[in-house]
Short mmCIF file of C-alpha atoms and ligand atoms in Angstrom, two decimals:
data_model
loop_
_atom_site.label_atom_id
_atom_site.label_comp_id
_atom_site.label_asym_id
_atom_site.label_seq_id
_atom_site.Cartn_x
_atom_site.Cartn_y
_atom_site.Cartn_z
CA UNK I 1 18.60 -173.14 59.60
CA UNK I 2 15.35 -175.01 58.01
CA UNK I 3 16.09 -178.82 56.99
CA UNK I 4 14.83 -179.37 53.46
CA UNK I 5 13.99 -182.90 53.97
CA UNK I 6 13.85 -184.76 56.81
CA UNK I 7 14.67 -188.13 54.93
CA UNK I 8 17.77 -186.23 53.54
CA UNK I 9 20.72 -185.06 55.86
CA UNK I 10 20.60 -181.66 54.20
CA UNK I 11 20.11 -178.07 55.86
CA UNK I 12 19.96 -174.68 54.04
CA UNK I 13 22.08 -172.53 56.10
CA UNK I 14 21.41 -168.55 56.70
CA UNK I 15 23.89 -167.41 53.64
CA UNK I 16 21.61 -169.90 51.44
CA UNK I 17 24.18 -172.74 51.23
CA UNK I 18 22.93 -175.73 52.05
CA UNK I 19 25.49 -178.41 54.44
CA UNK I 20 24.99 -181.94 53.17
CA UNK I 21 25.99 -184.51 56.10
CA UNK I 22 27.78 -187.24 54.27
CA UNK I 23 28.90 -188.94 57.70
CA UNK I 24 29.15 -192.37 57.03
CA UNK I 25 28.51 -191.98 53.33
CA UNK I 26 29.48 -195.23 51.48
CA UNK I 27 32.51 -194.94 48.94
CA UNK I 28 31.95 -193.79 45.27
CA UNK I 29 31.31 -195.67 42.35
CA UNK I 30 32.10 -194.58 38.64
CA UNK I 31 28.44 -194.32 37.02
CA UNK I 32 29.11 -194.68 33.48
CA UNK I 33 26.60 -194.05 30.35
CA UNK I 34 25.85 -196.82 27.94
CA UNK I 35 27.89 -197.56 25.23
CA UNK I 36 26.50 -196.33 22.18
CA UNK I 37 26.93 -197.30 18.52
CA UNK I 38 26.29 -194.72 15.86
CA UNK I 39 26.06 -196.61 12.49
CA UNK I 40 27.77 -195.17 9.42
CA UNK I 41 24.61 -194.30 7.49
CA UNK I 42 23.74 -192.01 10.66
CA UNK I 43 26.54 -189.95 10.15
CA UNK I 44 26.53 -189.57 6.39
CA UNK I 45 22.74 -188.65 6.56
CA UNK I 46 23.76 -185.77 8.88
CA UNK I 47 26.74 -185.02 6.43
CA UNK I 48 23.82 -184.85 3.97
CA UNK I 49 21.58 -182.56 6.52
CA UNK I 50 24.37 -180.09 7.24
CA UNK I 51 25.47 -180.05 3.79
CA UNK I 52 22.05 -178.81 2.29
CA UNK I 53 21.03 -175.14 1.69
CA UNK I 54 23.76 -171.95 2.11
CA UNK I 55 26.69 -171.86 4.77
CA UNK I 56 25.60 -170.06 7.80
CA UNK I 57 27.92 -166.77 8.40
CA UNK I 58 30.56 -168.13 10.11
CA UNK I 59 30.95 -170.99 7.60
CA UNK I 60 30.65 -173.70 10.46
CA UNK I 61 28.36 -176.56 9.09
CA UNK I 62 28.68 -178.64 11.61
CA UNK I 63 26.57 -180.91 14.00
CA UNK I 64 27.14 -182.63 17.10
CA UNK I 65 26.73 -185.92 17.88
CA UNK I 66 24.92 -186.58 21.29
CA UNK I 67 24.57 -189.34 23.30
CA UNK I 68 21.24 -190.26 25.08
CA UNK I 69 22.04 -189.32 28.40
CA UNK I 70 23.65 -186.08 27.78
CA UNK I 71 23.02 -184.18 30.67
CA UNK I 72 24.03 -180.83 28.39
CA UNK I 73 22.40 -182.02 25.14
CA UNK I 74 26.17 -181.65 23.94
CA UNK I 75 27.94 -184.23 24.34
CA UNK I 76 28.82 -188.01 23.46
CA UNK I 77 30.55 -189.10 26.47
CA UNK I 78 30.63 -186.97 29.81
CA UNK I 79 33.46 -185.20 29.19
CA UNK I 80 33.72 -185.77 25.32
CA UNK I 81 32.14 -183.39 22.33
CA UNK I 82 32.24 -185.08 18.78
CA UNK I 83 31.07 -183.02 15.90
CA UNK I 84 30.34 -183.70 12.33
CA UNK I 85 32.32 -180.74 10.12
CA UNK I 86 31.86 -180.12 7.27
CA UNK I 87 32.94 -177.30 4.32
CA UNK I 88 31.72 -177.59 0.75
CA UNK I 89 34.13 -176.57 -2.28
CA UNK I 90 35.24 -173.27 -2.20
CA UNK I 91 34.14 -172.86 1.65
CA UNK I 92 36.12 -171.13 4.68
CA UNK I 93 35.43 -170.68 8.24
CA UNK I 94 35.81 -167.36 9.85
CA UNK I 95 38.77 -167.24 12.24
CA UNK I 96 38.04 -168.05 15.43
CA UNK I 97 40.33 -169.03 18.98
CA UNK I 98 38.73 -171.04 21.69
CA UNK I 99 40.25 -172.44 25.44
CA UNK I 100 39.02 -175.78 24.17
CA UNK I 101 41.29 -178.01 22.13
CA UNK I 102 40.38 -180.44 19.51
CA UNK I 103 41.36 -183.46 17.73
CA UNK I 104 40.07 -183.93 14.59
CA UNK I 105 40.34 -187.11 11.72
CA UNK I 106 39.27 -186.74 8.52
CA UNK I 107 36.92 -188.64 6.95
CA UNK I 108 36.47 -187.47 3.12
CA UNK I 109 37.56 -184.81 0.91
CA UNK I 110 40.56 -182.40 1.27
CA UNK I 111 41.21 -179.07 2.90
CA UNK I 112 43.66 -176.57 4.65
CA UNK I 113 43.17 -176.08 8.46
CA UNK I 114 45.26 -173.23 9.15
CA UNK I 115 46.17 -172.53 13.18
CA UNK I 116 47.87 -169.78 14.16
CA UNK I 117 51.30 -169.31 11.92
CA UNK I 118 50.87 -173.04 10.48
CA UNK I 119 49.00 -174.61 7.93
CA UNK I 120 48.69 -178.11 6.42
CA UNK I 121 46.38 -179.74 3.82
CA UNK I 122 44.36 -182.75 5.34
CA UNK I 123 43.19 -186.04 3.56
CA UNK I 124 41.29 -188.83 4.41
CA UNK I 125 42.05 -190.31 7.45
CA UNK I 126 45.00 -187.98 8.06
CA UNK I 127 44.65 -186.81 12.04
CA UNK I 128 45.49 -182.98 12.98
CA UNK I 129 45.33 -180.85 16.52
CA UNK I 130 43.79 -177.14 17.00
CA UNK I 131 45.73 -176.31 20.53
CA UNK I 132 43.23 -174.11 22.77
CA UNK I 133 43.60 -170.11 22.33
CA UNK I 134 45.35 -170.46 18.94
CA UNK I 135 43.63 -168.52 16.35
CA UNK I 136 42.61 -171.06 13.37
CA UNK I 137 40.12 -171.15 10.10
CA UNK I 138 39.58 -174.27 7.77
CA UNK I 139 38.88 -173.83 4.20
CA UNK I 140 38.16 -176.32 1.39
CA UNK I 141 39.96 -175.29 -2.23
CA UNK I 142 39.26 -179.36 -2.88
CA UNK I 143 36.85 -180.58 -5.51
CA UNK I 144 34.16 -182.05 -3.40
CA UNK I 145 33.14 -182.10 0.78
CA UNK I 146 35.13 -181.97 3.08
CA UNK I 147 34.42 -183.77 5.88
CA UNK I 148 35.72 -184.04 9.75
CA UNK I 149 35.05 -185.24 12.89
CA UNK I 150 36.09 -183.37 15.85
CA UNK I 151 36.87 -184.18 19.05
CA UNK I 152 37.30 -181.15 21.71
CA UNK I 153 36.96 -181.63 25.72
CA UNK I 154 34.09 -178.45 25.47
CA UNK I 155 31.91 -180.43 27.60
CA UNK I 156 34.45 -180.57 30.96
CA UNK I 157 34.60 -176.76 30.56
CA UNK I 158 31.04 -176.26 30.21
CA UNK I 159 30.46 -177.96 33.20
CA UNK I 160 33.22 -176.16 34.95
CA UNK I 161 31.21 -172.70 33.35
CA UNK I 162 34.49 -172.03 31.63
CA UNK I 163 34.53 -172.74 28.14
CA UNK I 164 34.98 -169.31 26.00
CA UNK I 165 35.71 -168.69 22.65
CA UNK I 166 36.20 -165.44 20.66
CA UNK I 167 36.37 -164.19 16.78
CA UNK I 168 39.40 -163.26 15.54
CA UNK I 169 39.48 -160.13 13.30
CA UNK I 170 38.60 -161.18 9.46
CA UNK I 171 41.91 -159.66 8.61
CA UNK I 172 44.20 -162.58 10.73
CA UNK I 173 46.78 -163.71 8.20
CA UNK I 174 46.93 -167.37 8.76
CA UNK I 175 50.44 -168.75 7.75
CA UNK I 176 51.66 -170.58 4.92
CA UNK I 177 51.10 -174.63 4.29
CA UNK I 178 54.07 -176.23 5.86
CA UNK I 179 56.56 -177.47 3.76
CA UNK I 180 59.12 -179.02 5.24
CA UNK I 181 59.96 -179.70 9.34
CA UNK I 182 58.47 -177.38 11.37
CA UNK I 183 60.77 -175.29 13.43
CA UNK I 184 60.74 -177.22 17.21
CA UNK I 185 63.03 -174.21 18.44
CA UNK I 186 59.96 -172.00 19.56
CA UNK I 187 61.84 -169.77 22.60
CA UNK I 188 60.12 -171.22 25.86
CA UNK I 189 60.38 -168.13 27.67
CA UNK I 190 61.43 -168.62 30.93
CA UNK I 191 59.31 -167.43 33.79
CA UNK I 192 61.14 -164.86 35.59
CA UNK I 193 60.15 -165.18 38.97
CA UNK I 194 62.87 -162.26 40.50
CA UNK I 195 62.80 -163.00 43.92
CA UNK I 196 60.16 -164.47 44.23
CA UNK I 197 60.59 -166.38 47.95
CA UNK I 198 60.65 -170.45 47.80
CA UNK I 199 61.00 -172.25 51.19
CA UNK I 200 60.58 -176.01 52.24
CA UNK I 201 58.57 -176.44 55.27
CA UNK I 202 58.61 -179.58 56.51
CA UNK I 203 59.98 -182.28 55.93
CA UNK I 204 56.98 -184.02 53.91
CA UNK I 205 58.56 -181.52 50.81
CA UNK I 206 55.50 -179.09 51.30
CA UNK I 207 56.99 -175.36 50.62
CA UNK I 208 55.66 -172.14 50.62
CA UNK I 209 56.06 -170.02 47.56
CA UNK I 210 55.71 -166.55 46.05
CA UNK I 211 52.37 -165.90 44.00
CA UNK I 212 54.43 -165.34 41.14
CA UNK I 213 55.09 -169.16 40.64
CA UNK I 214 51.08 -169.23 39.97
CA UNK I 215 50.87 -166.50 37.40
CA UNK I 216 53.82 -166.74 35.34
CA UNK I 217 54.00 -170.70 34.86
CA UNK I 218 56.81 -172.02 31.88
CA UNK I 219 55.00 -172.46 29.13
CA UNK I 220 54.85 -175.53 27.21
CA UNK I 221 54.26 -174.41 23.48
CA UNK I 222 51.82 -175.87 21.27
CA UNK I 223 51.01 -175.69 17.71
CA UNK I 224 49.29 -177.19 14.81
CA UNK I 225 50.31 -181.26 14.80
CA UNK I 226 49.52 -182.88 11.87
CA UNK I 227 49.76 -187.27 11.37
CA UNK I 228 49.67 -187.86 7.32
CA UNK I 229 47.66 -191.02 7.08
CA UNK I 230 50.11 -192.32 4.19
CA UNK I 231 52.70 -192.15 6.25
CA UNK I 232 51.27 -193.18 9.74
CA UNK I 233 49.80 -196.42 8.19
CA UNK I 234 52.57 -197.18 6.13
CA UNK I 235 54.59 -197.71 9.58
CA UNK I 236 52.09 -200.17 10.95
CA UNK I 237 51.37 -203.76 10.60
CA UNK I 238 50.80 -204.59 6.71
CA UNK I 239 50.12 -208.62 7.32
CA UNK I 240 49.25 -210.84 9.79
CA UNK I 241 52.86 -212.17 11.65
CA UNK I 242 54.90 -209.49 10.35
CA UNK I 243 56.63 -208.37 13.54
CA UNK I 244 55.23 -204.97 12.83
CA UNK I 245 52.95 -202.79 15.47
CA UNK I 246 49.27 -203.29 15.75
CA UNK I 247 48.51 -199.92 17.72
CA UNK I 248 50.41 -197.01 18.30
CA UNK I 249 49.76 -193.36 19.68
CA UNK I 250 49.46 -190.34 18.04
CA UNK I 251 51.62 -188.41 20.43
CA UNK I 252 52.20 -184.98 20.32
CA UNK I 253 55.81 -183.97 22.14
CA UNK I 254 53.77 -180.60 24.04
CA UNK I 255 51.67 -183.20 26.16
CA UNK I 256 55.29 -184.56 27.92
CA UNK I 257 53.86 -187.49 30.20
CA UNK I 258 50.68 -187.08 29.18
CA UNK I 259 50.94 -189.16 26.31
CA UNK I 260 48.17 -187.30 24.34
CA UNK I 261 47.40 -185.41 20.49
CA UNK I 262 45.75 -183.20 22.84
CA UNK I 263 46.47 -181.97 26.46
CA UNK I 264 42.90 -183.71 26.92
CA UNK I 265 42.78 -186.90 24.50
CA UNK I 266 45.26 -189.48 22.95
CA UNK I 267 44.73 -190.94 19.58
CA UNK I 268 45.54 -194.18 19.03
CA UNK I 269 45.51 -196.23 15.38
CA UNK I 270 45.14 -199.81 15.62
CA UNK I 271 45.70 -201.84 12.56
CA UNK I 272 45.17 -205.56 12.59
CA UNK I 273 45.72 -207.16 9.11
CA UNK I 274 43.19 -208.98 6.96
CA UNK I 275 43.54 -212.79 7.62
CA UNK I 276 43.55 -212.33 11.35
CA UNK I 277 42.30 -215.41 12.92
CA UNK I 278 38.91 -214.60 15.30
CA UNK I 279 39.24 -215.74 19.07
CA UNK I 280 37.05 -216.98 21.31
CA UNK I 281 35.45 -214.52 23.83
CA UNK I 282 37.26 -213.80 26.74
CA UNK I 283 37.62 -211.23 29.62
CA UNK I 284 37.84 -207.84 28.56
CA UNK I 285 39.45 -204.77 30.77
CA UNK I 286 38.12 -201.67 31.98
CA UNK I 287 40.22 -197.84 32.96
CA UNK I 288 38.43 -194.76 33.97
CA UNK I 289 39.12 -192.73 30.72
CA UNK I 290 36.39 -193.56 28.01
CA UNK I 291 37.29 -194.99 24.93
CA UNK I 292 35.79 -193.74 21.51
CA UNK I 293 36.45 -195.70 18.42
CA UNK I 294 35.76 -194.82 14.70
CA UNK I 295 36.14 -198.03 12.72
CA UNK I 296 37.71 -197.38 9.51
CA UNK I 297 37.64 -200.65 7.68
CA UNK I 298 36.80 -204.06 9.06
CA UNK I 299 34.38 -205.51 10.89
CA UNK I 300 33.58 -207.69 13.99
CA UNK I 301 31.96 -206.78 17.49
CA UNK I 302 33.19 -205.18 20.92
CA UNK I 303 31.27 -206.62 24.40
CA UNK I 304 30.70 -203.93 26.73
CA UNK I 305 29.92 -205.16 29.82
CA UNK I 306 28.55 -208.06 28.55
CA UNK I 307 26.19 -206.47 26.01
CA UNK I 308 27.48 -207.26 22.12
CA UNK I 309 28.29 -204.34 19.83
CA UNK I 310 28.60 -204.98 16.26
CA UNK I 311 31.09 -202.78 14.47
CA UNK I 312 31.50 -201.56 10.76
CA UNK I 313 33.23 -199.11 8.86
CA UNK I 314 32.18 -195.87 8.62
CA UNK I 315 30.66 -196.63 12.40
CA UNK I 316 31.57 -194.19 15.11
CA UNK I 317 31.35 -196.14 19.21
CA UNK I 318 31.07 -195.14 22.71
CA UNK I 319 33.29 -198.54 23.04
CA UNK I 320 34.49 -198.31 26.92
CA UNK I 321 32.18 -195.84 28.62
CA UNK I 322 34.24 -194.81 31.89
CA UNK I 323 34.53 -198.22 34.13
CA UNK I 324 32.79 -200.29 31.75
CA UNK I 325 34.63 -203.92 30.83
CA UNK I 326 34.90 -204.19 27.37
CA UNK I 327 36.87 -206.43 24.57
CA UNK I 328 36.71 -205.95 21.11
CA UNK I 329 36.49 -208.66 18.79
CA UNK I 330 37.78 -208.10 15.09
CA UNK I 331 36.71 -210.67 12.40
CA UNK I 332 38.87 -211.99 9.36
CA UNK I 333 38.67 -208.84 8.03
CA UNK I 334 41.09 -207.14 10.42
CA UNK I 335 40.59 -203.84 11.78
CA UNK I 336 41.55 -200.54 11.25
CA UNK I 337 40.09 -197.84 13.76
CA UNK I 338 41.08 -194.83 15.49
CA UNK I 339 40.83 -194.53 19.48
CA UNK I 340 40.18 -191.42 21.28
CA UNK I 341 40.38 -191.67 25.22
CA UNK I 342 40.19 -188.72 27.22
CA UNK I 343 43.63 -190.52 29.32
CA UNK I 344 45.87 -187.63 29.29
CA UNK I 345 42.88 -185.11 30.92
CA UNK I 346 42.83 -188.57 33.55
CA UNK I 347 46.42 -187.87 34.21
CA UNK I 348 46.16 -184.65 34.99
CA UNK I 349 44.04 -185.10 37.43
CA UNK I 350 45.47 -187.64 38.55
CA UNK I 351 42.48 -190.11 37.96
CA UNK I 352 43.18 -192.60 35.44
CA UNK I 353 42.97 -195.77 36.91
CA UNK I 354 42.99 -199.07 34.98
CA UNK I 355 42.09 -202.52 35.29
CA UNK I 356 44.22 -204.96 32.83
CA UNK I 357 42.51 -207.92 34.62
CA UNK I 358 39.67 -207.92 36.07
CA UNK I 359 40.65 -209.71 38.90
CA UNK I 360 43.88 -207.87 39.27
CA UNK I 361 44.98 -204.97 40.81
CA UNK I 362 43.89 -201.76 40.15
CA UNK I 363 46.59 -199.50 39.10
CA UNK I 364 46.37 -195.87 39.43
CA UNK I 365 48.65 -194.71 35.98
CA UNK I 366 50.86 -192.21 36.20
CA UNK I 367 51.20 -192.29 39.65
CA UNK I 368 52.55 -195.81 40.53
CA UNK I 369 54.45 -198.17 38.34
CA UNK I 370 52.02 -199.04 35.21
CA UNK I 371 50.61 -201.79 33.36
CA UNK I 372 53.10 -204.26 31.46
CA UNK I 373 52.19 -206.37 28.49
CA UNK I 374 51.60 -204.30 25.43
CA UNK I 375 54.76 -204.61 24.56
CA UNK I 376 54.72 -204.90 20.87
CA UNK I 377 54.57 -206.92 18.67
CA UNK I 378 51.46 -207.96 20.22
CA UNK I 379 50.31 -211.24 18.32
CA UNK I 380 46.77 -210.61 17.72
CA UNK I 381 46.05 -214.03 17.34
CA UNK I 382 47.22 -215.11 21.06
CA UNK I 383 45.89 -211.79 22.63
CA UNK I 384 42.67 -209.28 22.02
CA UNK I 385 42.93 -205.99 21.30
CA UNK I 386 42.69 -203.96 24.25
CA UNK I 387 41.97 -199.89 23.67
FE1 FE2 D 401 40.27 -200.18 26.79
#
């Protein structure tokens, strides 16, 4: 064995491994990015860049928007990919099925995004899901761009040096536009596990189990979800002191506990009426899932860590990089902006821990009994936002 550095507790052992003595090691700290505001005018001058000159072969115009210290050159947060989509009349995408899933809002234009035997037409700021491995194309049969922004998890799978993604044969048949409820009675086949052998062995609940229970798991099924923004906002608050909800998630029922639109990410929409009265600054709050917003309408400012953001429509933000205490800070104008948090990946994983105040307790969510106090309505003008 030949140490590699004798400042450094590390040895390359015969097999080429190296053993790293962390003996003593002190404990580990989240090490967040910086937040990062990309202003509106950004991304409609790389709508305009992506737009320009003929569709490449797969029909994909589309570009990613990176933060700084991207370790991959991909990504916006750590775990987060957000790309700029977009189809020009008369456009399609070739089909295509990937183990990543995405989010996506819309920001201008109209289109069908067809996934697997569903299909629904998207408008502006209407919110739909791609679930990973379903096969899906979007086309535009509108009048002028269409435009998204799309939010997949790529990035964690990269790193894990899993992500894949395939063609589908050109002649996949997407389904028809849905028109009327979706049928929720998909058969969850039942794993059947014969005898499969299942015993507790101690009395800590541990048990030792067939290999069938890891290769035949139930499924959960997932399809195309789809929020109409007509209909999403028109359940939110309309004016200031109306009793009505100021943020709400975009939950899709195959995420269970998770909470998410994704297995990966929740969407939220907050919607704080015009007339809102500005607050003073105050403490913010911090969890371990990053926080993306995309300001719709309204302006104001978020402090992140004590640095000021300024916020406008059209903007996109890194808002709460992992760890990072932020508050957000709406003027008169209100607010209405849509929250993507990688949370539901966090629970998973059991990892999403979250700090309400910052000199209270650290809770670890989903595991313990959670965080109280956003129980709605939530007067905006006695409390801050908090996403
Ligand atoms: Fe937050």
């Amino acid at each position: 064995m030949t140490a590699i550095d004798p400042r450094v507790p590390t040895v390359v052992l015969d097999s080429g491994a190296r053993a790293v003595d962390t003996s003593g090691e002190a404990a580990a700290r989240p090490t967040p990015w910086a937040p990062l505001r990309i202003l509106a005018a950004e991304i409609e001058a790389t709508i305009e860049r992506i737009s320009t000159g003929p569709a490449p072969d797969n029909g994909r115009r589309s570009a990613l928007l990176v933060h700084p210290e991207s370790t991959t050159g991909r990504s916006f947060a750590p775990g987060v990919e957000v790309a700029v989509e977009v189809l020009l009349p008369g456009e399609s995408t070739t089909p295509l099925r990937r183990n990543s899933s995405i989010v996506q809002i819309c920001l201008a234009g109209t289109g069908t995004v067809h996934v697997a035997g569903a299909s629904i037409d998207m408008a502006r700021n209407d919110v739909a899901t791609v679930p990973s491995m379903k096969p899906h194309r979007f086309r535009n049969d509108g009048d002028g761009p269409w435009i998204r922004l799309a939010y997949s998890n790529a990035p964690l799978l990269a790193h894990l040096g899993t992500l894949y993604a395939e063609e589908v044969p050109a002649d996949w048949v997407p389904g028809t536009v849905v028109d009327g409820p979706i049928d929720m009675d998909e058969p969850a086949e039942v794993a059947d596990r014969g005898s499969a052998p299942d015993h507790e062995v101690s009395p800590t609940g541990a048990r030792l189990r067939g290999y069938e229970f890891l290769v035949d798991i139930e499924p959960v099924p997932d399809r195309l979800r789809h929020w109409p923004y007509r209909t999403v906002s028109g359940l939110m608050s309309q004016s200031t002191g109306d009793g009505e909800r100021t943020i709400m998630a975009l939950y899709n029922p195959a995420t269970e506990r998770r909470q998410g639109a994704t297995g990966s990410f929740f969407v939220t929409l907050s919607r704080i009426p015009h007339g809102h009265r500005p607050r003073p600054e105050g403490a913010g709050h911090r969890h371990s899932s990053v926080a993306i917003n995309y300001h719709v309408e309204g302006t104001g400012y978020s402090v992140v860590d004590g640095r000021r953001i300024d916020f406008a429509p059209g903007d996109l933000l890194l808002s709460a990089p992992s760890w990072r205490e932020h508050a957000h800070y709406p003027s008169e104008t209100g607010l209405t902006v849509f929250t993507v948090q990688d949370h539901p990946q966090h629970i998973a994983t059991e990892s999403l821990i979250w700090q309400e105040d910052m000199n209270g307790p650290i809770l670890a969510l989903g595991l313990e009994r959670g965080q109280t106090g956003y129980i709605a309505p939530r007067n905006w003008d006695d409390d801050l936002p908090r996403i």
